[in-house]
Coordinates of C-alpha atoms (C1' of nucleotides) in Angstrom, one line a residue:
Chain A
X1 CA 110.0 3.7 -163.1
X2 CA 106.5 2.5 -161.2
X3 CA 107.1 -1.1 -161.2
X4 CA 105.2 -2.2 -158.3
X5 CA 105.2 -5.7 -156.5
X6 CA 104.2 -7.5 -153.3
X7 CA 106.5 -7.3 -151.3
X8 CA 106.7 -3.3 -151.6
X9 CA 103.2 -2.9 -150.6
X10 CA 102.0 -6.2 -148.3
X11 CA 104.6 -5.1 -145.1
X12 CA 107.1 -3.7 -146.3
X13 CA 110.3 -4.4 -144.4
X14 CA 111.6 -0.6 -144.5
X15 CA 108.3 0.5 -142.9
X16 CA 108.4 -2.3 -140.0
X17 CA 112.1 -1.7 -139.8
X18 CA 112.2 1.8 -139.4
X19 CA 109.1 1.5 -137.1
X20 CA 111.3 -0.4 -134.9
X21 CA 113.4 2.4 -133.7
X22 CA 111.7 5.6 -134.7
X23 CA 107.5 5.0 -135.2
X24 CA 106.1 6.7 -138.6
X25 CA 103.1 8.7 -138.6
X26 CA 100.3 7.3 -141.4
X27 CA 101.5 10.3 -144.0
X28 CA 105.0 9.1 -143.8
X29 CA 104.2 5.9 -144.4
X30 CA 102.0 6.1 -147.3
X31 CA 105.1 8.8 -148.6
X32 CA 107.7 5.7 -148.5
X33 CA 104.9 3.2 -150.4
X34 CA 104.4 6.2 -153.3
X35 CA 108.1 6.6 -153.6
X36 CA 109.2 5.9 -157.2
X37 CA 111.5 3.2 -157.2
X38 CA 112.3 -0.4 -159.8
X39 CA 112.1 -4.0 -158.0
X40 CA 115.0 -5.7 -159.3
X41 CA 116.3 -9.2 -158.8
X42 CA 120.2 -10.3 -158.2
X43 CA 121.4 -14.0 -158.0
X44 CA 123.6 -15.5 -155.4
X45 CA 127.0 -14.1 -155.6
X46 CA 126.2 -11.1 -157.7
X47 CA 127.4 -7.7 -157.1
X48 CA 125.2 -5.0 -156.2
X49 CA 127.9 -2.1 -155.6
X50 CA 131.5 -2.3 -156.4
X51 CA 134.6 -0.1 -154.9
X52 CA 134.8 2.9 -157.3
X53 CA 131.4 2.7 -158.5
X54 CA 129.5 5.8 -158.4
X55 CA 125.5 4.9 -158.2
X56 CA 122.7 7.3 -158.8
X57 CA 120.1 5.0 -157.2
X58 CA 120.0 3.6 -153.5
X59 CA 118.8 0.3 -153.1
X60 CA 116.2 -0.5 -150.4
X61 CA 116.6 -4.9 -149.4
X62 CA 113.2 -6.9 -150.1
X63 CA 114.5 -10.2 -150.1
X64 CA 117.5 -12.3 -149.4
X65 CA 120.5 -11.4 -147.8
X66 CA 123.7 -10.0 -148.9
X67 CA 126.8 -8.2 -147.3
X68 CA 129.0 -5.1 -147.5
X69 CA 132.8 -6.1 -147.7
X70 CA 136.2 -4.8 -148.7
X71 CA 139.4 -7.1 -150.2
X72 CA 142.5 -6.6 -148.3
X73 CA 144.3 -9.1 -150.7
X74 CA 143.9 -11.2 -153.5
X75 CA 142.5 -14.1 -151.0
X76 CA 141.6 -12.0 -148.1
X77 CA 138.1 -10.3 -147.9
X78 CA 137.0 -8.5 -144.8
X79 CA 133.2 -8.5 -144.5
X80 CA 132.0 -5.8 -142.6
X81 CA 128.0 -6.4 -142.5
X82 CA 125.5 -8.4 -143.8
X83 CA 121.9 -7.4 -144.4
X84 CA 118.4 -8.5 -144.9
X85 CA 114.8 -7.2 -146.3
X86 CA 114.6 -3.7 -144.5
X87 CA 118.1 -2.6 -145.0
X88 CA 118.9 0.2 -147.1
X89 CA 122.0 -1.0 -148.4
X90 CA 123.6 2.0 -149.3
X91 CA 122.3 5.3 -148.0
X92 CA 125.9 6.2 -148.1
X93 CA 125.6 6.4 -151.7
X94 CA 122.5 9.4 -151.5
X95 CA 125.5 11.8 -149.7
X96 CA 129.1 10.5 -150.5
X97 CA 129.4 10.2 -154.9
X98 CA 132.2 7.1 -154.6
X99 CA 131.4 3.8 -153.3
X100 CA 134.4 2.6 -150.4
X101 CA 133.7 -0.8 -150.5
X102 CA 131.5 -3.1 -152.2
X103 CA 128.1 -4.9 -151.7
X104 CA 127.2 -8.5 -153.0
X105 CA 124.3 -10.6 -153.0
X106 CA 124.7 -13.6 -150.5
X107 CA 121.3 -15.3 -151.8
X108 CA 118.8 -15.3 -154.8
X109 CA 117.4 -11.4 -153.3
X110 CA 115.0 -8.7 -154.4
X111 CA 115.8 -5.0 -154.3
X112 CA 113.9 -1.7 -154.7
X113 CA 115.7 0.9 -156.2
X114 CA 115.0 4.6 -155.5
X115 CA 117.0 7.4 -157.1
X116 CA 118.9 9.6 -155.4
X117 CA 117.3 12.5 -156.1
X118 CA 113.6 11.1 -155.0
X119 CA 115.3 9.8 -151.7
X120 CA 116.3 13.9 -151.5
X121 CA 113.2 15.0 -152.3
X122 CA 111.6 13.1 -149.2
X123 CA 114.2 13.7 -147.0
X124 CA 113.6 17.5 -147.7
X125 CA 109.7 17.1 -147.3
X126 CA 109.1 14.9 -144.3
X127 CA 111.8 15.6 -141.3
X128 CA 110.0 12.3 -139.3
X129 CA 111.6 10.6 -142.1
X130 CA 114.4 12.2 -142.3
X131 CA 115.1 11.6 -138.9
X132 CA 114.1 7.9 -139.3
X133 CA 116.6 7.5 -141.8
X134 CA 119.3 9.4 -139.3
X135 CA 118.5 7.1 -136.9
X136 CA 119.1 3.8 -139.0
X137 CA 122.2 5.0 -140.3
X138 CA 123.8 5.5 -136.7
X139 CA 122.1 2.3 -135.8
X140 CA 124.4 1.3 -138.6
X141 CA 127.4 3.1 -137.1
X142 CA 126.8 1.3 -133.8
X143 CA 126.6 -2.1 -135.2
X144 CA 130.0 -1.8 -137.0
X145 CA 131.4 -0.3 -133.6
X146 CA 130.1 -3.4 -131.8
X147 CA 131.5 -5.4 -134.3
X148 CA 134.9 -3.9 -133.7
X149 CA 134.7 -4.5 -130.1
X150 CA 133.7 -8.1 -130.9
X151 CA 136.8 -8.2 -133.2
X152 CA 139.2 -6.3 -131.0
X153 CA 138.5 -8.1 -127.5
X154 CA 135.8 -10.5 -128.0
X155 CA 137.3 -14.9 -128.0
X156 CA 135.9 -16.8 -131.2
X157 CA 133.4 -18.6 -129.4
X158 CA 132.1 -15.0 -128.0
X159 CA 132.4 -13.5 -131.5
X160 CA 130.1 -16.1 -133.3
X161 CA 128.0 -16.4 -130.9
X162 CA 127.4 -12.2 -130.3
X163 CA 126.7 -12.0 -134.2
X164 CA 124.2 -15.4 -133.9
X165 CA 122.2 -12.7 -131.3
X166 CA 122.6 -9.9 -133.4
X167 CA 121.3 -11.7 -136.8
X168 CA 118.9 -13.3 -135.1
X169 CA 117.5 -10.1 -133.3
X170 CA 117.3 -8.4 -136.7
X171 CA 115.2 -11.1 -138.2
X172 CA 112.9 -10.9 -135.5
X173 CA 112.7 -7.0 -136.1
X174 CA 111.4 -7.8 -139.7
X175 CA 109.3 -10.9 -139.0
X176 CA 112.0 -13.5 -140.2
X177 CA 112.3 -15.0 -136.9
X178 CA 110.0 -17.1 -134.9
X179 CA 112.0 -16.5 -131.5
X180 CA 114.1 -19.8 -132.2
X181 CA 114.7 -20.4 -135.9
X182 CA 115.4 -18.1 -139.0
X183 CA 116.7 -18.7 -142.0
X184 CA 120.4 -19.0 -142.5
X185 CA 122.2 -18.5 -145.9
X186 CA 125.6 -17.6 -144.5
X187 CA 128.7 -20.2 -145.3
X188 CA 130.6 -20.8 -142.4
X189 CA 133.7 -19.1 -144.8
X190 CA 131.9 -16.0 -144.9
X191 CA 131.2 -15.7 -141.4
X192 CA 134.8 -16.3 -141.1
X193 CA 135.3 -13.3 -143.5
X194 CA 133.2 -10.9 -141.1
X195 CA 134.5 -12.2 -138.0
X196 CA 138.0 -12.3 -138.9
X197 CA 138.4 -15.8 -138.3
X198 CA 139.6 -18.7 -140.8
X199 CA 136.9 -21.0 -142.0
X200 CA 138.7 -23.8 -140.2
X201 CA 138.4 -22.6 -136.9
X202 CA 134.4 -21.2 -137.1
X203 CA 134.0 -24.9 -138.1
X204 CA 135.7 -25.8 -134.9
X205 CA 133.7 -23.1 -132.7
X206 CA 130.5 -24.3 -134.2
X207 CA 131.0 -27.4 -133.4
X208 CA 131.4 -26.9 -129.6
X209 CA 128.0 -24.4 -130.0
X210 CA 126.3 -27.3 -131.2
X211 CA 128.1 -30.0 -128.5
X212 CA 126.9 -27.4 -125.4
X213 CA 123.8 -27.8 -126.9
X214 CA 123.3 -23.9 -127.6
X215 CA 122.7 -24.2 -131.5
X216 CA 121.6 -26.5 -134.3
X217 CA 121.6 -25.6 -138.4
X218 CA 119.9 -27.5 -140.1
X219 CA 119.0 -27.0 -144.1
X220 CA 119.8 -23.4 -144.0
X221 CA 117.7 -22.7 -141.0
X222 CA 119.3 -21.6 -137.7
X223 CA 118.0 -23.0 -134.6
X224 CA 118.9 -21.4 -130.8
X225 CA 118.3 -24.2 -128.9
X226 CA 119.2 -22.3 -125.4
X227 CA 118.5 -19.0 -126.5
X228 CA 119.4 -17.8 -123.1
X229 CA 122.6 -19.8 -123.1
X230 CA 124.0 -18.3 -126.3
X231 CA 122.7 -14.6 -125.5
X232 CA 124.7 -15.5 -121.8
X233 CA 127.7 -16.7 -123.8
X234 CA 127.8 -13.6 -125.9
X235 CA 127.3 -11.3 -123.1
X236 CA 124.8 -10.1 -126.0
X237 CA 123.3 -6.6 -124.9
X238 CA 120.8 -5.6 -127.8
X239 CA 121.2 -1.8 -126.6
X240 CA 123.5 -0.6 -129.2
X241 CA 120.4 -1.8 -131.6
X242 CA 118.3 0.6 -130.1
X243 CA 115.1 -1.1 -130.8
X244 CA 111.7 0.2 -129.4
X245 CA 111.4 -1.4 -125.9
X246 CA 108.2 -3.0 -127.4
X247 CA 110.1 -4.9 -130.3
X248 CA 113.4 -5.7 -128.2
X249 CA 114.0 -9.1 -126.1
Chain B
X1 CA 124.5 30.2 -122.9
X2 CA 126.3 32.5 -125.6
X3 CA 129.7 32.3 -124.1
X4 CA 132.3 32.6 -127.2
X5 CA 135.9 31.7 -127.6
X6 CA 138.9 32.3 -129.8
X7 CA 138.7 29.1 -131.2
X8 CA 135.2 29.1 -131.8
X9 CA 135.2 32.0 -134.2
X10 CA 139.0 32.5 -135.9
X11 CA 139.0 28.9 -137.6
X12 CA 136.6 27.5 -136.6
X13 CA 137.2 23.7 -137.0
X14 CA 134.2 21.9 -137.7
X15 CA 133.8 24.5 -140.3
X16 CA 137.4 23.7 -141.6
X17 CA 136.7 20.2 -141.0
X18 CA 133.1 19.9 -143.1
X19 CA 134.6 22.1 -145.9
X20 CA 136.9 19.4 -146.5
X21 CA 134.1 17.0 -147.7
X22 CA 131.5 18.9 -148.5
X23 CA 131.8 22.6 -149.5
X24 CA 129.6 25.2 -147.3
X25 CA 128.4 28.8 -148.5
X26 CA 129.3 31.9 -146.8
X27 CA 125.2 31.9 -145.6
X28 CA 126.3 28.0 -144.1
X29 CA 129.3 29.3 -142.1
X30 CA 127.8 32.2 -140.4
X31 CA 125.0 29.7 -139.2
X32 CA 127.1 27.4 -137.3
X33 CA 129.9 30.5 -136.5
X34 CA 126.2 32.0 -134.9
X35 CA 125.1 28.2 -132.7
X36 CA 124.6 29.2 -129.2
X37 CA 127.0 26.9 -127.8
X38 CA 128.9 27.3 -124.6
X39 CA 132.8 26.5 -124.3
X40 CA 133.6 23.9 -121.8
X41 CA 137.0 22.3 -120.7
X42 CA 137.9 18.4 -119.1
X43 CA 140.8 17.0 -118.1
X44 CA 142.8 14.1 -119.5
X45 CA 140.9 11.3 -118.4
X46 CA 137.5 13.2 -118.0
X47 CA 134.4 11.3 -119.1
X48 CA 132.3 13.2 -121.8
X49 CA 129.4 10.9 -121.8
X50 CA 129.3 7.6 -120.4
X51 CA 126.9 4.5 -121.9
X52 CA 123.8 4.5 -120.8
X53 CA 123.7 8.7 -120.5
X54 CA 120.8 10.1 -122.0
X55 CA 122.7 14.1 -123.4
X56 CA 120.7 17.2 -124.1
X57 CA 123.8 18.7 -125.8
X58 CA 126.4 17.1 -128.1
X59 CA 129.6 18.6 -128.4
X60 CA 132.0 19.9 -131.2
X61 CA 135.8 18.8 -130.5
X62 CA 137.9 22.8 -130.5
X63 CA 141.0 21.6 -129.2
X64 CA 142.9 18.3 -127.4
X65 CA 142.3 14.3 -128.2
X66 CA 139.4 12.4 -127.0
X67 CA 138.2 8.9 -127.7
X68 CA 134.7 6.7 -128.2
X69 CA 135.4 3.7 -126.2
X70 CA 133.5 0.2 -124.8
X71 CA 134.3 -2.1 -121.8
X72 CA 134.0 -5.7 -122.6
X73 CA 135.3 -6.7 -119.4
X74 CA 137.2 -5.0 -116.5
X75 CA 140.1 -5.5 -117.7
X76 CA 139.0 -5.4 -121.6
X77 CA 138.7 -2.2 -123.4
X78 CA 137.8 -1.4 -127.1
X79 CA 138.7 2.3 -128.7
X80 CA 136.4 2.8 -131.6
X81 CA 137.7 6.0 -132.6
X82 CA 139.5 8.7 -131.8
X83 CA 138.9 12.3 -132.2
X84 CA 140.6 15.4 -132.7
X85 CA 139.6 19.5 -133.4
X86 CA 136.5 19.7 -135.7
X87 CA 134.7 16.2 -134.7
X88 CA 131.2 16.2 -133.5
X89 CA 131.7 13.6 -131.3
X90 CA 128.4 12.7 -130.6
X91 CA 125.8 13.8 -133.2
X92 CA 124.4 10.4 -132.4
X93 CA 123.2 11.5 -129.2
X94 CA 120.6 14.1 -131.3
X95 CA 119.2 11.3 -132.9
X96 CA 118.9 8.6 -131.0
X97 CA 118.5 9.1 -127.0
X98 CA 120.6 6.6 -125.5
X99 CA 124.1 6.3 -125.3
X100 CA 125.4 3.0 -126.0
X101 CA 128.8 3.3 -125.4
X102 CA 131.4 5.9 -123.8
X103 CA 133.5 9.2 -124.8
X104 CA 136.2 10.0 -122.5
X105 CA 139.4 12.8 -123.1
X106 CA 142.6 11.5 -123.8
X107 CA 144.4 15.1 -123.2
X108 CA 143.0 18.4 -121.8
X109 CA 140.3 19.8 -124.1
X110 CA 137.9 22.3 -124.9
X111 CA 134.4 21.6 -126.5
X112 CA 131.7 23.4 -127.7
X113 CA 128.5 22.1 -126.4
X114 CA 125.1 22.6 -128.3
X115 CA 121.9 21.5 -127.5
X116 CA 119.7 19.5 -129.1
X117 CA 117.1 21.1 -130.0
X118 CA 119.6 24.1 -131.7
X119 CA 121.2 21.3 -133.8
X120 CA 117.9 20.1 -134.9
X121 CA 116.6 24.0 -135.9
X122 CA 120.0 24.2 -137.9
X123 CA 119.4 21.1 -140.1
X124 CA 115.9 21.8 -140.7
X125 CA 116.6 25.3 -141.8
X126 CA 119.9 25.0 -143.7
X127 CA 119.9 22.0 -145.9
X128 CA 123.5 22.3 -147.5
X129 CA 124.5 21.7 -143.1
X130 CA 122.0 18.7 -143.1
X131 CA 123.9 17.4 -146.0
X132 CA 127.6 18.1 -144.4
X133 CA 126.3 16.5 -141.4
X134 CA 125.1 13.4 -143.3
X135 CA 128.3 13.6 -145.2
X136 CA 130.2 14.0 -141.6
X137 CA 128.0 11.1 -140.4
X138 CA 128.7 8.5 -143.0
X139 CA 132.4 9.4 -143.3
X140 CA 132.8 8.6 -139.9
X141 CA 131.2 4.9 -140.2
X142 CA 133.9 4.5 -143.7
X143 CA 136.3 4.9 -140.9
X144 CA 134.5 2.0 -138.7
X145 CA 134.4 0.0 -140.9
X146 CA 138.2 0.7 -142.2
X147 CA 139.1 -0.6 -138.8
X148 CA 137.0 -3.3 -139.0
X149 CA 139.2 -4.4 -142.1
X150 CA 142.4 -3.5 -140.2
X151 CA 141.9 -5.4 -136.8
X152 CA 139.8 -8.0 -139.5
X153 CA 142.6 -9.1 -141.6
X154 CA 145.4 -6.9 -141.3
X155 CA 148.7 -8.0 -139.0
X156 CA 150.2 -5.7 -135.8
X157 CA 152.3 -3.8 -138.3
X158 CA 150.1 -3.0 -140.6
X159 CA 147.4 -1.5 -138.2
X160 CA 149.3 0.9 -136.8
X161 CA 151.1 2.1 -139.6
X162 CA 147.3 2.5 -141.1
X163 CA 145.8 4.2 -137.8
X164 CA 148.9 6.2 -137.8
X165 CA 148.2 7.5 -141.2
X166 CA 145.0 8.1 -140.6
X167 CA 145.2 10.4 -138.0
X168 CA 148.2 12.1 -139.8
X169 CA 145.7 12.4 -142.7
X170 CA 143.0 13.6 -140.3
X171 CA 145.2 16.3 -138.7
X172 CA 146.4 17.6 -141.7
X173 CA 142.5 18.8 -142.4
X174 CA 142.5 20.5 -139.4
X175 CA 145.7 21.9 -139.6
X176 CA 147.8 20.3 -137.0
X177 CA 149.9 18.3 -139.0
X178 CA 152.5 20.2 -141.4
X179 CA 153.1 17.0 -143.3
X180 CA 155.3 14.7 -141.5
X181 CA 154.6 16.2 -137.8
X182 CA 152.0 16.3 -135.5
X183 CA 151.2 16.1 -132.0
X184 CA 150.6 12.7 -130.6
X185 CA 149.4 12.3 -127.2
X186 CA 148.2 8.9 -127.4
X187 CA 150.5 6.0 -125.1
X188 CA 150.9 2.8 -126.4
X189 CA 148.3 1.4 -124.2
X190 CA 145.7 3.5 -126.0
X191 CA 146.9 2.7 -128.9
X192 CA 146.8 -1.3 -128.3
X193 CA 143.0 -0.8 -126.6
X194 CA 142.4 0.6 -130.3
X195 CA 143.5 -2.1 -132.3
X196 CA 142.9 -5.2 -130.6
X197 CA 146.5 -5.7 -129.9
X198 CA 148.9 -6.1 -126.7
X199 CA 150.6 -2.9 -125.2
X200 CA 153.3 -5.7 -125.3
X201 CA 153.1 -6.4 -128.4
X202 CA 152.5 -2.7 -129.6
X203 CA 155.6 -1.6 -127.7
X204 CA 157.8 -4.0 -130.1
X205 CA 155.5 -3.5 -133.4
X206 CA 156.6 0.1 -132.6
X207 CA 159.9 -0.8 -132.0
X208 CA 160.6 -2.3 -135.5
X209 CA 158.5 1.1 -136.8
X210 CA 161.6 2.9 -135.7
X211 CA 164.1 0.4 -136.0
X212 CA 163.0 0.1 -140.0
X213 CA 163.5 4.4 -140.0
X214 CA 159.4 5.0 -141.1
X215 CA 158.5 6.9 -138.1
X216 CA 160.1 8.6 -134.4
X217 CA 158.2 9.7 -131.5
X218 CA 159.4 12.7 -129.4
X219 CA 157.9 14.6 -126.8
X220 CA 154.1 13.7 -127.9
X221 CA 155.3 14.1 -131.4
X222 CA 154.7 11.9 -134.2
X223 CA 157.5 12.1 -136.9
X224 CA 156.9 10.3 -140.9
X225 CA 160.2 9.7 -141.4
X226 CA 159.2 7.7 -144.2
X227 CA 155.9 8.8 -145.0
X228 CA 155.5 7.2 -148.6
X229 CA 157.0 3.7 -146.8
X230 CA 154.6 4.0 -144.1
X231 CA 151.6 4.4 -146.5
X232 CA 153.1 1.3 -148.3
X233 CA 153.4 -0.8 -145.4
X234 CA 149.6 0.5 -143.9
X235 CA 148.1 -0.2 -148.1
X236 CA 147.1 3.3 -146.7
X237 CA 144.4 4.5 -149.3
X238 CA 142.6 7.5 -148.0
X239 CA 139.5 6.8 -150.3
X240 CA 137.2 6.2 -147.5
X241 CA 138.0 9.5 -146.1
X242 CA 136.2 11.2 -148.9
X243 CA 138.5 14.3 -148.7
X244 CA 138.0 17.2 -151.1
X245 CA 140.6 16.0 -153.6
X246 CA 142.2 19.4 -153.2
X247 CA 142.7 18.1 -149.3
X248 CA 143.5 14.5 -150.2
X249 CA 147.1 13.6 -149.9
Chain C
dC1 C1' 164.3 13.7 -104.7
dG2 C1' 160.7 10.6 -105.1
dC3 C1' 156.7 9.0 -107.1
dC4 C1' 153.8 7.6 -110.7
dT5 C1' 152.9 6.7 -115.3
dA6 C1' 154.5 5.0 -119.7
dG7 C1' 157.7 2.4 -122.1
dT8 C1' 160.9 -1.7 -122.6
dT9 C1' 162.5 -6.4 -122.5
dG10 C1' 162.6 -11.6 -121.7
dA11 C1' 160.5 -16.2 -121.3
dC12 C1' 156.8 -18.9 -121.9
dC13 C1' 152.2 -19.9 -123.5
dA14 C1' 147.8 -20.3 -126.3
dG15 C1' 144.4 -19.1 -129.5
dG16 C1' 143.9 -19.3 -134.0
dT17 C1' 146.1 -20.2 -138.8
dT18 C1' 147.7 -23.0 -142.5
dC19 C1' 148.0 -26.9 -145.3
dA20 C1' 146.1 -30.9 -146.7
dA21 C1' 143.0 -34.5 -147.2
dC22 C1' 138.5 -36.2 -146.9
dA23 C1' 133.3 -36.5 -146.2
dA24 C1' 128.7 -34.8 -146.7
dC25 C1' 125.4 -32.3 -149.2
dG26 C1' 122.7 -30.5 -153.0
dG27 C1' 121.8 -29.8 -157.6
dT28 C1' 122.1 -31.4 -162.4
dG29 C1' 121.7 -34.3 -166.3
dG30 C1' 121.0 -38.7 -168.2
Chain D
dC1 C1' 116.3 -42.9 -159.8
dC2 C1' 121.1 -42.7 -159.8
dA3 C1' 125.8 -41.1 -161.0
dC4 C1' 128.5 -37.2 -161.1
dC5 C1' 130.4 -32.9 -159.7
dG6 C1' 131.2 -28.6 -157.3
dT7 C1' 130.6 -26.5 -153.1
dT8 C1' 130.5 -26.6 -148.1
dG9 C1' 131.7 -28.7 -144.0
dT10 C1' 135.0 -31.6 -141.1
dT11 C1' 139.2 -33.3 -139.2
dG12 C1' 144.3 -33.7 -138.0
dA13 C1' 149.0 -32.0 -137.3
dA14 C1' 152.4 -28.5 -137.3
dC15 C1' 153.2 -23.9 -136.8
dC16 C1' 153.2 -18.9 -135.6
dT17 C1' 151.4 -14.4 -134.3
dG18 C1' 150.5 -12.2 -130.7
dG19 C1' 149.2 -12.6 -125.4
dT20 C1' 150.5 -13.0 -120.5
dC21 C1' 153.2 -12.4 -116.6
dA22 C1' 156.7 -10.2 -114.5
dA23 C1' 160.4 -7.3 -113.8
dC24 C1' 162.9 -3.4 -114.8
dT25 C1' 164.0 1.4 -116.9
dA26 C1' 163.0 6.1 -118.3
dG27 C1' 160.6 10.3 -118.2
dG28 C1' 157.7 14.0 -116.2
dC29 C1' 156.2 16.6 -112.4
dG30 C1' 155.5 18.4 -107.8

DNA sequence: CGCCTAGTTGACCAGGTTCAACAACGGTGG
DNA sequence: CCACCGTTGTTGAACCTGGTCAACTAGGCG
């Protein structure tokens, strides 16, 4: 139940993440490094959360990414987020018993998981993090409401581009992004999946991206070659991320 | 600063509506039934907070329609939600100080607006209403991302026979719908601004609604002719509503 | 009665889907 | 080091859901 590791102690993601938008005091810091928890590791494609399940841990992202989606149909998956080391994939679980949807590994990842009741117990002891973790879960909130607007009213090439920005601001946040380049797992079907798009046509959007010269991929690494460009093609507005004005753009 | 209403205090609906997923003691309801608050009325149309405002109160929904909302263009608008009695419909605003997008009343109503700072001293003193809040909270981003699945990968029809159960579902916790009725003030328009569609192409999806015999509209009412064929064609499963199964349908 | 908003209908158009085939890549085992 | 294989990416052609434009009708309210 102690299992410790490097990548809980050495900056840990949750700690810069959470710094982002809300700034811990020292005590509440050291409070989320002595926090019980098990590092365990998943494989590409494995599930973390199903539908129906009903977890009595909460699982806090070291490594890798992964994403939250929901099957409308035997071939038809709506992805609704994807995460990387920082996230806490499933506060939802700590408050609400039944899982709504599930959560999958989209790379090799690293997890820390904390149960329920220790994630209670802090909650109940520190209100700066209890507000910090208030504040990442409607952060949350607004990123699946601006994802709805990209959805609802937003053209293909807007949509990819706007989640590009957004992917590539939350790497930044936790040090996974040099300003230009960050790695990037995602298959151009399962951005199709959160975008609601077919695979086809992201191919096709890409593909003018990279012929206006806005983007390049290259071995699993994005690169924003006109940063400005894209962001300008987006109309991306980090607000809804509300970032401390010292970590934002 | 104490000014008290009917509504506030003979069933109350946040009270009814957080009872429904959570549970609250006697202790619990006399706290919020005792939140200096102070009643205030809008128009249809009214803005209740606009992006970019930076509230000292948020407000508790007591009566009337109102909607969360985002301008992508001039001409482009995205509903994110809509809101009836018993919504907080901005308990972001406490946490995080910046609205990032806008709330605006869809019919005359009447909210309870409490400040910050009152909301705060409530959840620090009662846990069990820190818990229904966070309950509250999460539920409401299950519902994002439910219509990030239906405007994902669902067609016309299906997304508004699911956003029409919804809402049924939703006003049946609060007591305005008796099973197959309830008010429905929201124009086609709206509706199409809410799910990424057309008022074109609502107008007919509604159309074959009626022509199939699922569902009539009079007078700002909403009839389930059909409501177990409705659920069919929606795949309406209220899971992500986390309803107290003794509320669920 | 007249005005304004909301609902309705038709004709045409386009963004994105589907199906299908093929090419490129990366990892594996011999 | 290469041959093989599964996955991911790429491309073309036909099709279709839903959008746009525009005009007209029906209610609700002063």
């Amino acid at each position: 139940m102690n299992a410790q590791s490097q990548s809980w102690f050495s900056n840990n993601p949750l700690i810069q993440k959470l710094n982002a938008t809300t700034g811990l005091t020292e005590t509440e810091q050291q409070a989320i490094l002595q926090l019980p928890h098990v590092i365990r590791e998943f494989q590409a494609d494995e599930a973390i959360a199903e539908i129906g399940d009903r977890p009595s841990v909460c699982s806090i992202m070291l490594e890798g990414w992964a994403c939250r989606y929901k099957m409308v149909a035997e071939d038809s998956r709506q992805i609704m987020s994807f995460h990387l080391a920082g996230d806490i994939v499933d506060v939802q679980s700590v408050f609400l018993k039944t899982m709504d949807h599930s959560i999958a590994a989209l790379t090799p990842l690293k997890l820390a998981l904390v149960q329920h009741r220790d994630v209670h117990e802090l909650l109940r002891r520190l209100p700066g993090i209890s507000v910090a973790f208030w504040r990442d879960a409607l952060v949350e909130s607004a990123i699946f409401r601006e994802w709805l607007v990209g959805i609802g009213r937003r053209t293909a090439h807007q949509r990819i581009a706007h989640v590009l920005c957004e992917m590539a601001t939350k790497a930044r946040v936790v040090g996974l992004n040099d300003g230009y380049t960050f790695p990037w797992p995602i298959t151009q079907t399962e951005l199709a999946d959160a975008l609601g798009l077919s695979s086809v046509h992201v191919n096709r959007v890409i593909g003018d991206l990279k012929g206006w010269g806005l983007v390049t991929f290259s071995r699993k690494t994005f690169v924003a070659d006109d940063w400005k460009g894209l962001k300008a093609l987006a109309q991306f507005d980090p607000d809804y991320l509300h970032l401390d004005p010292r970590v934002a753009a």
